[in-house]
Amino acid sequence: MSKKFIGKFKAIAFAAAFAFTSIFASPVSTKAVGSVPYKWDNVVIGGGGGFIPGIIFSETEKDLIYARTDIGGAYRWDPSTETWIPLLDHFQMDEYSYYGVESLATDPVDPDRVYIAAGMYTNDWLPNMGAILRSDDRGETWEKTILPFKFGGNMPGRSMGERLAVDPNDNSILYFGARCGKGLWRSTDYGVTWAEVENFPNPGDYIYDPNHDYTKDIIGVVWVAFDKSSSTRGNATKDIYVGVADKDESIYRSTDGGATWEAVPGQPKGLLPHHGVWASNGMLFITYGDTCGPYDGGGKGQVWKYNTLTGEWIDISPLPYSSEDNRFCFAGLAVDAQNPDNIVVSSMNAWWPDEYVFRSTDGGKTWKNIWEWGMYPERILHYEQDISKALWLDWGTEKPLPEVNPKLGWMIGDIEIDPFNSDRMMYGTGATLYGTDNLTDWDRGGKVKIEVKGMGIEECAVLGLISPPEGAPLVSAVGDICGFVHEELKVGPKKFHVSAYATATSIDYAELAPNFMALTAESENNETKRISFSYDGGKNWFQAPSEPGNSVGGGKVAVSADAKVVIWTPKDSAPALTTNNGSSWTICRGLGNGARIASDRVNGSKIYAFYGGKFYVSTDGGETFTTTAASDLPDSVNDIKAVPGEEGHVWMAARDGGLWKSTDGGNTFTKLSNISTAYVVGFGKAAPGQDYMAVYITGEIDNVLGFFRSNDAGKTWVRINDDEHGYGAVDTAITGDPRVYGRVYIATNGRGIIYGEPDSDAPIPTPTQSPNIKVGDLNGDGSVDSTDLTLLKRFVLRKIDGFEIEDGLWAADLDGDGDVNSTDITYMKRFILRKIEKFPKE
């Protein structure tokens, strides 16, 4: 998509580091009373909803495929359902950087092994160093090694690659190409420890834009390719090729297993190497572009092949460099493992009239584009496109010829052919993952059927959620693809709200007239009015006729309970109100730019705001705001919500400033003392026997990060997620469902919309007598290791019903509490990592 959203040495071998790892009322102590089991799943948007920079097929096992995303983690293909399984959902808010996957590598010898280079940004936005994650069970469980620098999974050049590679002859050896001038790194123990390859001569010098924090770092070493034929099984590959983001000398070679390196003689200059693939015929194929992508891609591009046997470089570009049509990078590159003369390359951001996908069946001598010009503006399409699994991909618009909707894509940084099936091809775009199962029909004059292959990937950055008391159960505001009315939670919506919008930043409804809604958005087109209204629960929207003066859009919106007033705080602009759906606006008196706002959910004249460490209230529908008597408040708050059905009840989540509540319209506030962190707060249907709505937060209570629920207005709390369901950044929105007790919806920054419901299955009892077996040894092999951890996780997640050994339930109950749950998983992880010497019940 157009963008993503962010919240606020020399050679050293590193041992593995792992992590599973006024009036003011006095603070009121609250209590977290353990946890309750919940079932978690995605609200289906469908197709992905974000950039897919890499697809990685296993060379050794059919249908073993991985996909990496820039802010949504990594996935594994499930061939039985043709959907993707998320692999990194255990990372919580403090490690959400690991959802930015810089690179992924499958083991070409042992298909159970998979590696991930995880880390989102190299600048100061996040403190986390990059980590190499390794798994020997296809991503069911992970171990982690921290490297002494940051990775850039959501930064320029992220579709170049793959930076991470496993030696096909000695799979204990891995290489990783780093950013920021950190060079090339190597592991010789299956990724446990790493050391810099000190004699690698060039860490790269290309910087996309030195004047911006996001783009000022060196792109670095971008791919590694092995000449498998240069060695034998069990011995390190001798001939290794490395691509570097440097327009002078970018391709380097070692012929002695990485001991020495040299620039490959005669190589092209002036462009950046996006992908490099060594083929079984001895050819090294490389796609080049002027820039690193993935947003730009303009300029020029080329495709070259290097004969590793003769040293000859051959320009095989589908379009001559001098051609006026050559106005984009060549990025994606696939070589058919069954016939290395069959090649596919893709343009990156040709934009108009669409992307280019070229195919050659003669090693690059001749090429065919997947479309060609007819009588202008007609085009002849050699493909059919099916978006029935994600209908929103047509963007709700009709394009004049020669463009068509939907497009083939944009930001096509990677394209791959299945090494076991020459008919199957997949490619990632800025919005979804497309693929075909009849690629070779193209060679015989047929049409390629392209369809959505991204189901199961939910990568949206979600910025707002509402669950009204009537109508659809959920309505969202989403980055890049606006947002949706979710009539069904497990069926993707057909369209998003407003086709003119990309990113919607905020949404609200009138509590007493819930079909009325307001939505704010960002748009670079100043002719577009960046606030819209709906009178039918979000099914249809109309843009306001005008905006407040100097508005740049975005920001937050609040709708009065009676639907008579809408308050908008545009980004970097003064808060303003409208009583006529945006025909005119009045600046709110008494508030500064950037104030947090919320409407009372009972009294239509009452609006709340927080600004500059002070709490404000308006009793005239937002025309004037005055400070209340509340004092000693936090400096800032992240979220402010009023409670439906309770006039004057307002809660504030202040991140590290904790959770605050008022029952008198903000005149006094109580801080809940042992809630050290509260990111967002929301309300849902009251528990049976309770009058007050259930309260939900994401945050930290008693030093435990998670999602929490209170049934008694914040007196006591239970954790409702576990260590396997963290979902990364969960600090933008949360809401309970006012019609279903216990159901909660959570916005994530890269894993879409998560919803949870109480797990009705009762805890599984375990034996009370100790049998003659080892605690934790679930497969009966006499030891407690990662295999047992995988079995335990699968049991807790209800993927298996039991264990093969006798009295396996007793062996799995590590803390002796009579239940097998996520706590036992935590104990087993700590035991395997030698952080504890025995289990609690031993």
Coordinates of C-alpha atoms in Angstrom, one line a residue, residues 256-729:
D256 CA 36.5 -20.3 -1.3
G257 CA 33.4 -20.6 0.9
G258 CA 33.5 -17.0 2.0
A259 CA 37.2 -16.7 3.0
T260 CA 37.9 -14.1 0.3
W261 CA 35.7 -11.9 -1.8
E262 CA 36.0 -9.9 -5.0
A263 CA 33.8 -7.8 -7.2
V264 CA 32.7 -9.8 -10.2
P265 CA 34.5 -8.4 -13.3
G266 CA 32.5 -6.8 -16.1
Q267 CA 29.3 -6.3 -14.2
P268 CA 26.7 -3.7 -15.1
K269 CA 26.9 -0.4 -13.3
G270 CA 24.6 2.5 -12.5
L271 CA 21.7 0.4 -11.1
L272 CA 20.8 -1.5 -8.0
P273 CA 20.4 -5.3 -7.9
H274 CA 17.0 -6.2 -6.6
H275 CA 17.1 -10.0 -6.8
G276 CA 19.7 -12.6 -7.7
V277 CA 18.9 -16.2 -8.6
W278 CA 21.5 -18.9 -9.4
A279 CA 20.0 -21.5 -11.8
S280 CA 21.0 -25.1 -12.3
N281 CA 22.4 -24.3 -15.8
G282 CA 25.1 -22.1 -14.2
M283 CA 23.4 -18.8 -14.9
L284 CA 23.1 -16.1 -12.3
F285 CA 20.0 -14.0 -13.2
I286 CA 19.7 -10.5 -11.7
T287 CA 17.0 -7.8 -11.9
Y288 CA 18.1 -4.1 -11.6
G289 CA 16.5 -0.8 -11.0
D290 CA 17.4 2.9 -10.5
T291 CA 15.9 2.9 -7.0
C292 CA 15.4 0.4 -4.2
G293 CA 11.5 0.5 -4.0
P294 CA 9.0 -0.3 -3.0
Y295 CA 7.1 2.9 -3.4
D296 CA 9.0 4.6 -6.2
G297 CA 10.4 2.3 -8.8
G298 CA 10.6 5.0 -11.5
G299 CA 13.6 5.6 -13.7
K300 CA 15.1 2.7 -15.6
G301 CA 15.6 -1.0 -15.1
Q302 CA 17.4 -4.0 -16.6
V303 CA 17.7 -7.7 -16.4
W304 CA 21.1 -9.5 -16.8
K305 CA 22.4 -13.0 -16.6
Y306 CA 25.9 -13.9 -15.7
N307 CA 27.4 -17.1 -17.0
T308 CA 29.3 -18.4 -13.9
L309 CA 31.1 -21.0 -16.1
T310 CA 32.5 -18.6 -18.7
G311 CA 32.4 -15.2 -16.9
E312 CA 30.2 -13.6 -19.7
W313 CA 27.6 -11.0 -18.8
I314 CA 24.5 -10.9 -21.1
D315 CA 21.9 -8.1 -21.1
I316 CA 18.5 -9.9 -21.4
S317 CA 16.3 -7.0 -20.6
P318 CA 12.7 -7.3 -22.0
L319 CA 12.9 -3.6 -22.9
P320 CA 16.0 -1.8 -24.1
Y321 CA 17.5 0.6 -21.6
S322 CA 17.1 3.4 -24.2
S323 CA 13.4 2.7 -24.8
E324 CA 10.8 5.3 -23.7
D325 CA 8.8 2.4 -22.3
N326 CA 11.6 1.5 -20.0
R327 CA 10.5 3.8 -17.1
F328 CA 10.5 1.5 -14.1
C329 CA 12.7 -0.9 -12.1
F330 CA 12.8 -4.6 -12.8
A331 CA 12.3 -6.1 -9.4
G332 CA 10.6 -9.5 -9.2
L333 CA 12.5 -12.4 -10.6
A334 CA 11.6 -16.1 -10.9
V335 CA 13.5 -18.9 -12.6
D336 CA 11.7 -22.3 -13.1
A337 CA 13.7 -24.9 -11.2
Q338 CA 12.5 -27.6 -13.6
N339 CA 13.6 -25.6 -16.7
P340 CA 16.0 -22.7 -16.0
D341 CA 15.2 -21.2 -19.5
N342 CA 11.8 -20.3 -18.2
I343 CA 11.9 -17.0 -16.5
V344 CA 9.5 -14.4 -15.2
V345 CA 10.3 -10.8 -14.2
S346 CA 8.1 -8.0 -13.0
S347 CA 8.1 -4.2 -13.1
M348 CA 8.0 -2.3 -9.9
N349 CA 5.5 0.6 -10.0
A350 CA 5.0 1.1 -13.7
W351 CA 1.6 2.4 -12.4
W352 CA 0.1 3.3 -15.8
P353 CA -1.7 1.6 -17.4
D354 CA -0.7 -1.3 -15.2
E355 CA 2.3 -3.3 -14.1
Y356 CA 4.4 -5.5 -16.5
V357 CA 4.9 -9.2 -16.1
F358 CA 7.3 -10.6 -18.7
R359 CA 7.9 -14.3 -19.4
S360 CA 10.7 -15.9 -21.4
T361 CA 11.0 -19.6 -22.3
D362 CA 14.4 -19.3 -24.0
G363 CA 16.6 -17.9 -21.3
G364 CA 15.8 -14.3 -21.9
K365 CA 16.4 -14.1 -25.7
T366 CA 12.7 -13.2 -26.2
W367 CA 10.0 -12.1 -23.9
K368 CA 6.2 -11.8 -23.8
N369 CA 4.4 -9.3 -21.6
I370 CA 1.2 -10.4 -19.9
W371 CA -0.6 -7.7 -21.8
E372 CA 0.0 -5.8 -25.0
W373 CA -1.4 -2.8 -26.8
G374 CA -4.3 -3.2 -29.2
M375 CA -6.0 -0.3 -30.9
Y376 CA -5.5 2.5 -28.3
P377 CA -6.9 2.7 -25.7
E378 CA -7.6 -1.0 -25.9
R379 CA -5.2 -3.6 -24.5
I380 CA -5.0 -7.3 -25.2
L381 CA -4.9 -9.1 -21.9
H382 CA -3.3 -12.5 -21.7
Y383 CA -4.8 -13.1 -18.3
E384 CA -8.1 -13.3 -16.5
Q385 CA -8.3 -11.9 -13.0
D386 CA -10.6 -13.2 -10.2
I387 CA -11.0 -11.2 -7.0
S388 CA -14.1 -13.0 -5.7
K389 CA -12.3 -13.9 -2.5
A390 CA -11.6 -10.2 -1.8
L391 CA -14.1 -8.1 -3.7
W392 CA -12.8 -4.8 -2.2
L393 CA -9.7 -5.1 -4.4
D394 CA -11.6 -3.3 -7.2
W395 CA -11.3 -0.2 -5.0
G396 CA -15.0 0.6 -5.7
T397 CA -14.2 2.5 -8.9
E398 CA -14.2 2.2 -12.6
K399 CA -11.1 3.1 -14.5
P400 CA -11.2 4.6 -18.0
L401 CA -9.3 2.6 -20.6
P402 CA -6.5 1.7 -21.0
E403 CA -6.6 1.1 -17.3
V404 CA -8.7 -1.7 -15.9
N405 CA -10.0 -2.6 -12.4
P406 CA -8.7 -4.5 -10.6
K407 CA -5.1 -3.9 -11.6
L408 CA -2.4 -6.6 -11.8
G409 CA -1.0 -4.8 -8.7
W410 CA 1.7 -2.4 -7.7
M411 CA 4.9 -2.7 -5.7
I412 CA 5.5 -6.1 -7.2
G413 CA 8.8 -6.6 -5.5
D414 CA 8.8 -10.4 -5.6
I415 CA 7.5 -13.0 -8.0
E416 CA 8.1 -16.8 -7.6
I417 CA 7.5 -20.0 -9.6
D418 CA 6.9 -23.2 -7.5
P419 CA 10.0 -25.4 -7.9
F420 CA 7.7 -28.5 -7.9
N421 CA 5.1 -27.1 -10.3
S422 CA 5.9 -25.0 -13.3
D423 CA 2.3 -24.0 -13.5
R424 CA 2.1 -22.3 -10.1
M425 CA 3.3 -18.7 -9.7
M426 CA 2.7 -16.3 -6.9
Y427 CA 3.6 -12.6 -6.5
G428 CA 3.1 -10.0 -3.8
T429 CA 1.6 -6.6 -4.3
G430 CA 1.0 -3.5 -2.1
A431 CA -2.5 -4.8 -1.3
T432 CA -2.6 -8.6 -1.6
L433 CA -0.9 -11.8 -2.9
Y434 CA -1.9 -13.0 -6.3
G435 CA -1.2 -16.3 -8.0
T436 CA -1.9 -18.6 -10.8
D437 CA -2.0 -22.4 -11.3
N438 CA -1.9 -22.4 -15.1
L439 CA 1.2 -20.4 -15.9
T440 CA 2.3 -22.5 -18.8
D441 CA -1.0 -22.1 -20.7
W442 CA 0.4 -18.7 -21.5
D443 CA 3.1 -20.4 -23.6
R444 CA 0.5 -22.2 -25.6
G445 CA -1.6 -19.0 -26.4
G446 CA -4.0 -19.5 -23.5
K447 CA -4.9 -17.0 -20.8
V448 CA -3.3 -17.1 -17.3
K449 CA -6.0 -17.2 -14.5
I450 CA -4.8 -14.8 -11.8
E451 CA -6.6 -15.0 -8.5
V452 CA -6.3 -13.9 -4.9
K453 CA -4.0 -16.3 -3.1
G454 CA -3.7 -14.2 0.1
M455 CA -6.5 -15.6 2.2
G456 CA -5.5 -16.0 5.8
I457 CA -3.1 -13.1 5.6
E458 CA -4.6 -10.2 7.6
E459 CA -2.1 -7.3 7.5
C460 CA -4.1 -4.2 7.8
A461 CA -3.1 -1.3 10.1
V462 CA -6.4 -0.6 11.9
L463 CA -6.9 2.9 13.3
G464 CA -10.5 2.9 14.6
L465 CA -13.2 0.5 15.6
I466 CA -16.9 0.9 16.7
S467 CA -19.4 -1.7 17.6
P468 CA -22.9 0.0 17.6
P469 CA -25.9 -1.4 19.5
E470 CA -27.7 -2.1 16.3
G471 CA -26.8 -2.8 12.7
A472 CA -23.5 -4.5 11.7
P473 CA -21.5 -5.8 14.7
L474 CA -18.4 -3.9 13.7
V475 CA -17.3 -0.9 11.6
S476 CA -13.7 -0.1 11.1
A477 CA -11.3 2.7 10.0
V478 CA -8.3 1.2 8.3
G479 CA -4.9 2.5 7.0
D480 CA -4.5 2.4 3.3
I481 CA -7.8 0.8 2.5
C482 CA -10.2 3.1 4.3
G483 CA -12.3 0.6 6.4
F484 CA -15.3 -1.5 6.2
V485 CA -18.7 -2.5 7.5
H486 CA -18.3 -6.0 8.9
E487 CA -21.7 -7.6 8.5
E488 CA -20.1 -11.0 9.2
L489 CA -16.9 -11.6 11.2
K490 CA -15.7 -14.5 9.1
V491 CA -16.7 -13.3 5.7
G492 CA -14.8 -10.5 4.0
P493 CA -16.6 -7.3 3.2
K494 CA -17.4 -6.5 -0.5
K495 CA -16.3 -2.8 -0.5
F496 CA -14.7 -0.2 1.7
H497 CA -16.3 3.0 2.9
V498 CA -15.2 5.8 0.5
S499 CA -13.4 5.1 -2.7
A500 CA -11.7 8.5 -2.6
Y501 CA -10.0 7.8 0.7
A502 CA -6.9 5.7 1.3
T503 CA -6.4 5.9 5.0
A504 CA -9.3 6.5 7.4
T505 CA -8.0 7.8 10.8
S506 CA -11.1 7.8 13.0
I507 CA -14.7 6.7 13.2
D508 CA -17.6 7.3 15.7
Y509 CA -21.4 6.9 15.9
A510 CA -24.2 8.6 17.7
E511 CA -25.0 6.4 20.7
L512 CA -28.8 7.2 20.7
A513 CA -29.1 7.2 16.9
P514 CA -26.4 4.6 16.0
N515 CA -27.1 4.6 12.3
F516 CA -25.5 8.0 12.1
M517 CA -21.7 7.8 11.7
A518 CA -18.8 10.1 10.9
L519 CA -15.5 9.1 9.4
T520 CA -12.2 11.1 9.0
A521 CA -9.5 10.4 6.5
E522 CA -6.3 11.4 4.9
S523 CA -6.0 12.3 1.3
E524 CA -3.4 14.1 -0.7
N525 CA -6.1 15.4 -3.0
N526 CA -7.2 18.7 -1.5
E527 CA -10.4 18.6 -3.7
T528 CA -11.4 15.6 -1.6
K529 CA -13.3 16.5 1.6
R530 CA -11.7 14.4 4.3
I531 CA -14.7 13.8 6.5
S532 CA -17.8 11.8 5.5
F533 CA -21.1 10.9 7.1
S534 CA -23.5 8.0 6.9
Y535 CA -27.1 7.7 8.0
D536 CA -27.4 3.9 7.4
G537 CA -24.8 2.4 9.6
G538 CA -21.9 2.8 7.2
K539 CA -23.5 1.2 4.1
N540 CA -23.4 4.5 2.2
W541 CA -21.3 7.6 2.8
F542 CA -21.3 11.2 1.5
Q543 CA -18.4 13.6 1.8
A544 CA -18.9 16.9 3.6
P545 CA -19.3 19.9 1.4
S546 CA -16.5 21.7 3.2
E547 CA -13.7 21.4 5.8
P548 CA -12.6 23.6 8.6
G549 CA -10.2 26.3 7.5
N550 CA -6.6 25.1 7.2
S551 CA -7.6 21.5 7.7
V552 CA -5.2 18.9 6.3
G553 CA -7.5 16.0 7.2
G554 CA -6.9 13.0 9.5
G555 CA -7.2 13.4 13.2
K556 CA -10.1 12.3 15.4
V557 CA -13.8 12.6 15.3
A558 CA -16.6 12.5 18.0
V559 CA -20.3 12.4 17.4
S560 CA -22.7 13.6 20.0
A561 CA -25.1 11.1 21.5
D562 CA -28.1 12.6 19.8
A563 CA -26.4 12.9 16.4
K564 CA -26.8 16.7 16.3
V565 CA -23.1 17.7 16.5
V566 CA -19.9 16.3 15.1
I567 CA -16.6 17.5 16.5
W568 CA -13.5 17.0 14.4
T569 CA -9.9 17.6 15.5
P570 CA -8.0 17.5 12.2
K571 CA -4.3 16.8 12.3
D572 CA -2.4 20.0 13.2
S573 CA -5.5 22.0 13.1
A574 CA -7.9 23.6 15.6
P575 CA -10.9 21.5 16.7
A576 CA -14.1 22.4 15.0
L577 CA -17.8 21.4 15.1
T578 CA -20.5 21.1 12.5
T579 CA -24.3 20.8 13.0
N580 CA -25.1 20.5 9.3
N581 CA -22.9 17.6 8.1
G582 CA -20.0 19.9 7.2
S583 CA -21.8 22.6 5.2
S584 CA -20.2 25.0 7.7
W585 CA -17.8 24.7 10.6
T586 CA -17.3 26.6 13.9
I587 CA -14.0 26.5 15.8
C588 CA -14.3 25.1 19.3
R589 CA -13.4 27.7 21.9
G590 CA -11.1 26.8 24.6
L591 CA -9.2 23.8 23.0
G592 CA -5.8 23.6 21.3
N593 CA -4.7 21.7 18.3
G594 CA -4.4 17.9 18.9
A595 CA -6.9 17.6 21.7
R596 CA -8.3 14.2 22.4
I597 CA -12.1 14.2 22.3
A598 CA -15.0 12.0 23.2
S599 CA -18.8 12.5 23.4
D600 CA -20.9 11.6 26.5
R601 CA -22.9 8.6 25.4
V602 CA -26.1 9.8 27.1
N603 CA -26.2 13.6 27.1
G604 CA -26.0 15.0 23.6
S605 CA -24.8 18.4 24.7
K606 CA -21.8 17.1 26.7
I607 CA -18.4 16.6 25.0
Y608 CA -15.1 15.7 26.8
A609 CA -11.6 16.6 25.8
F610 CA -8.1 16.2 27.1
Y611 CA -5.3 18.7 26.2
G612 CA -2.0 19.7 27.7
G613 CA -2.4 17.7 30.9
K614 CA -5.9 19.1 31.6
F615 CA -9.4 17.7 31.3
Y616 CA -12.1 19.8 29.5
V617 CA -15.8 19.6 29.2
S618 CA -18.4 21.3 27.0
T619 CA -22.0 21.4 27.9
D620 CA -23.1 23.3 24.8
G621 CA -22.4 20.7 22.2
G622 CA -18.7 21.6 21.8
E623 CA -19.0 25.3 21.2
T624 CA -17.0 26.1 24.3
F625 CA -14.7 24.0 26.5
T626 CA -13.6 24.8 30.1
T627 CA -11.2 22.9 32.3
T628 CA -12.6 20.9 35.2
A629 CA -11.3 20.7 38.7
A630 CA -9.4 17.5 38.1
S631 CA -5.7 17.8 38.8
D632 CA -2.6 15.7 38.9
L633 CA -3.5 14.1 35.6
P634 CA -1.0 12.6 33.2
D635 CA 0.7 14.8 30.7
S636 CA -1.0 13.1 27.8
V637 CA -3.5 10.4 27.0
N638 CA -3.7 7.9 24.2
D639 CA -7.4 7.1 24.3
I640 CA -10.5 8.6 25.9
K641 CA -13.9 6.9 26.0
A642 CA -17.3 7.6 27.7
V643 CA -19.4 4.7 28.9
P644 CA -22.7 4.0 27.1
G645 CA -25.7 4.3 29.4
E646 CA -23.8 6.2 32.1
E647 CA -23.8 9.9 31.9
G648 CA -20.6 11.5 33.2
H649 CA -18.6 8.3 33.2
V650 CA -15.4 8.7 31.2
W651 CA -12.2 6.7 31.1
M652 CA -8.8 7.6 29.9
A653 CA -5.9 5.3 28.8
A654 CA -2.6 7.2 29.2
R655 CA 0.0 4.6 28.1
D656 CA 2.7 4.5 30.8
G657 CA 0.5 7.0 32.7
G658 CA -2.0 4.2 33.5
L659 CA -5.7 4.0 33.4
W660 CA -8.0 6.7 34.8
K661 CA -11.8 6.9 35.3
S662 CA -14.3 9.5 36.3
T663 CA -18.0 9.1 37.3
D664 CA -18.8 12.9 37.6
G665 CA -18.1 14.2 34.2
G666 CA -14.4 14.7 34.6
N667 CA -14.5 16.8 37.8
T668 CA -12.5 14.2 39.6
F669 CA -10.5 11.2 38.3
T670 CA -9.4 8.0 40.0
K671 CA -6.2 6.3 38.8
L672 CA -6.3 2.5 39.0
S673 CA -3.0 2.0 40.9
N674 CA -1.6 -1.3 39.7
I675 CA -2.4 -0.8 36.1
S676 CA 1.0 0.5 35.0
T677 CA 0.2 0.8 31.3
A678 CA -3.1 1.3 29.5
Y679 CA -3.0 1.8 25.7
V680 CA -6.7 1.8 24.9
V681 CA -10.0 1.3 26.7
G682 CA -13.4 0.2 25.5
F683 CA -16.7 -1.2 26.7
G684 CA -19.0 -4.1 25.9
K685 CA -22.1 -5.8 27.1
A686 CA -22.3 -6.2 30.9
A687 CA -21.6 -9.6 32.4
P688 CA -24.6 -11.6 33.6
G689 CA -25.8 -10.1 36.9
Q690 CA -23.9 -6.9 36.4
D691 CA -25.3 -3.4 35.6
Y692 CA -22.0 -1.8 34.4
M693 CA -20.7 -2.5 31.0
A694 CA -17.6 -4.8 30.8
V695 CA -14.4 -2.8 30.5
Y696 CA -11.6 -3.9 28.2
I697 CA -8.0 -2.6 27.9
T698 CA -4.8 -3.5 26.4
G699 CA -1.9 -2.8 28.7
E700 CA 0.0 -4.1 31.7
I701 CA -1.3 -5.1 35.1
D702 CA 0.9 -6.4 37.8
N703 CA 3.8 -6.5 35.4
V704 CA 2.0 -8.7 32.9
L705 CA 1.4 -7.4 29.4
G706 CA -1.9 -8.4 27.8
F707 CA -5.6 -7.9 27.1
F708 CA -7.7 -7.5 30.2
R709 CA -11.4 -7.4 31.1
S710 CA -13.2 -6.1 34.2
N711 CA -16.8 -7.0 35.0
D712 CA -17.1 -4.7 38.0
A713 CA -16.1 -1.2 36.7
G714 CA -12.4 -1.8 37.2
K715 CA -12.2 -3.2 40.7
T716 CA -10.9 -6.6 39.5
W717 CA -9.4 -7.7 36.3
V718 CA -8.7 -10.9 34.4
R719 CA -6.3 -11.5 31.6
I720 CA -8.1 -12.7 28.5
N721 CA -5.2 -13.5 26.2
D722 CA -2.2 -15.8 26.7
D723 CA 1.4 -15.9 25.7
E724 CA 0.6 -17.3 22.3
H725 CA -1.7 -14.4 21.3
G726 CA 0.0 -11.1 21.6
Y727 CA -0.5 -9.6 18.1
G728 CA 2.2 -7.0 18.4
A729 CA 1.1 -3.3 18.4

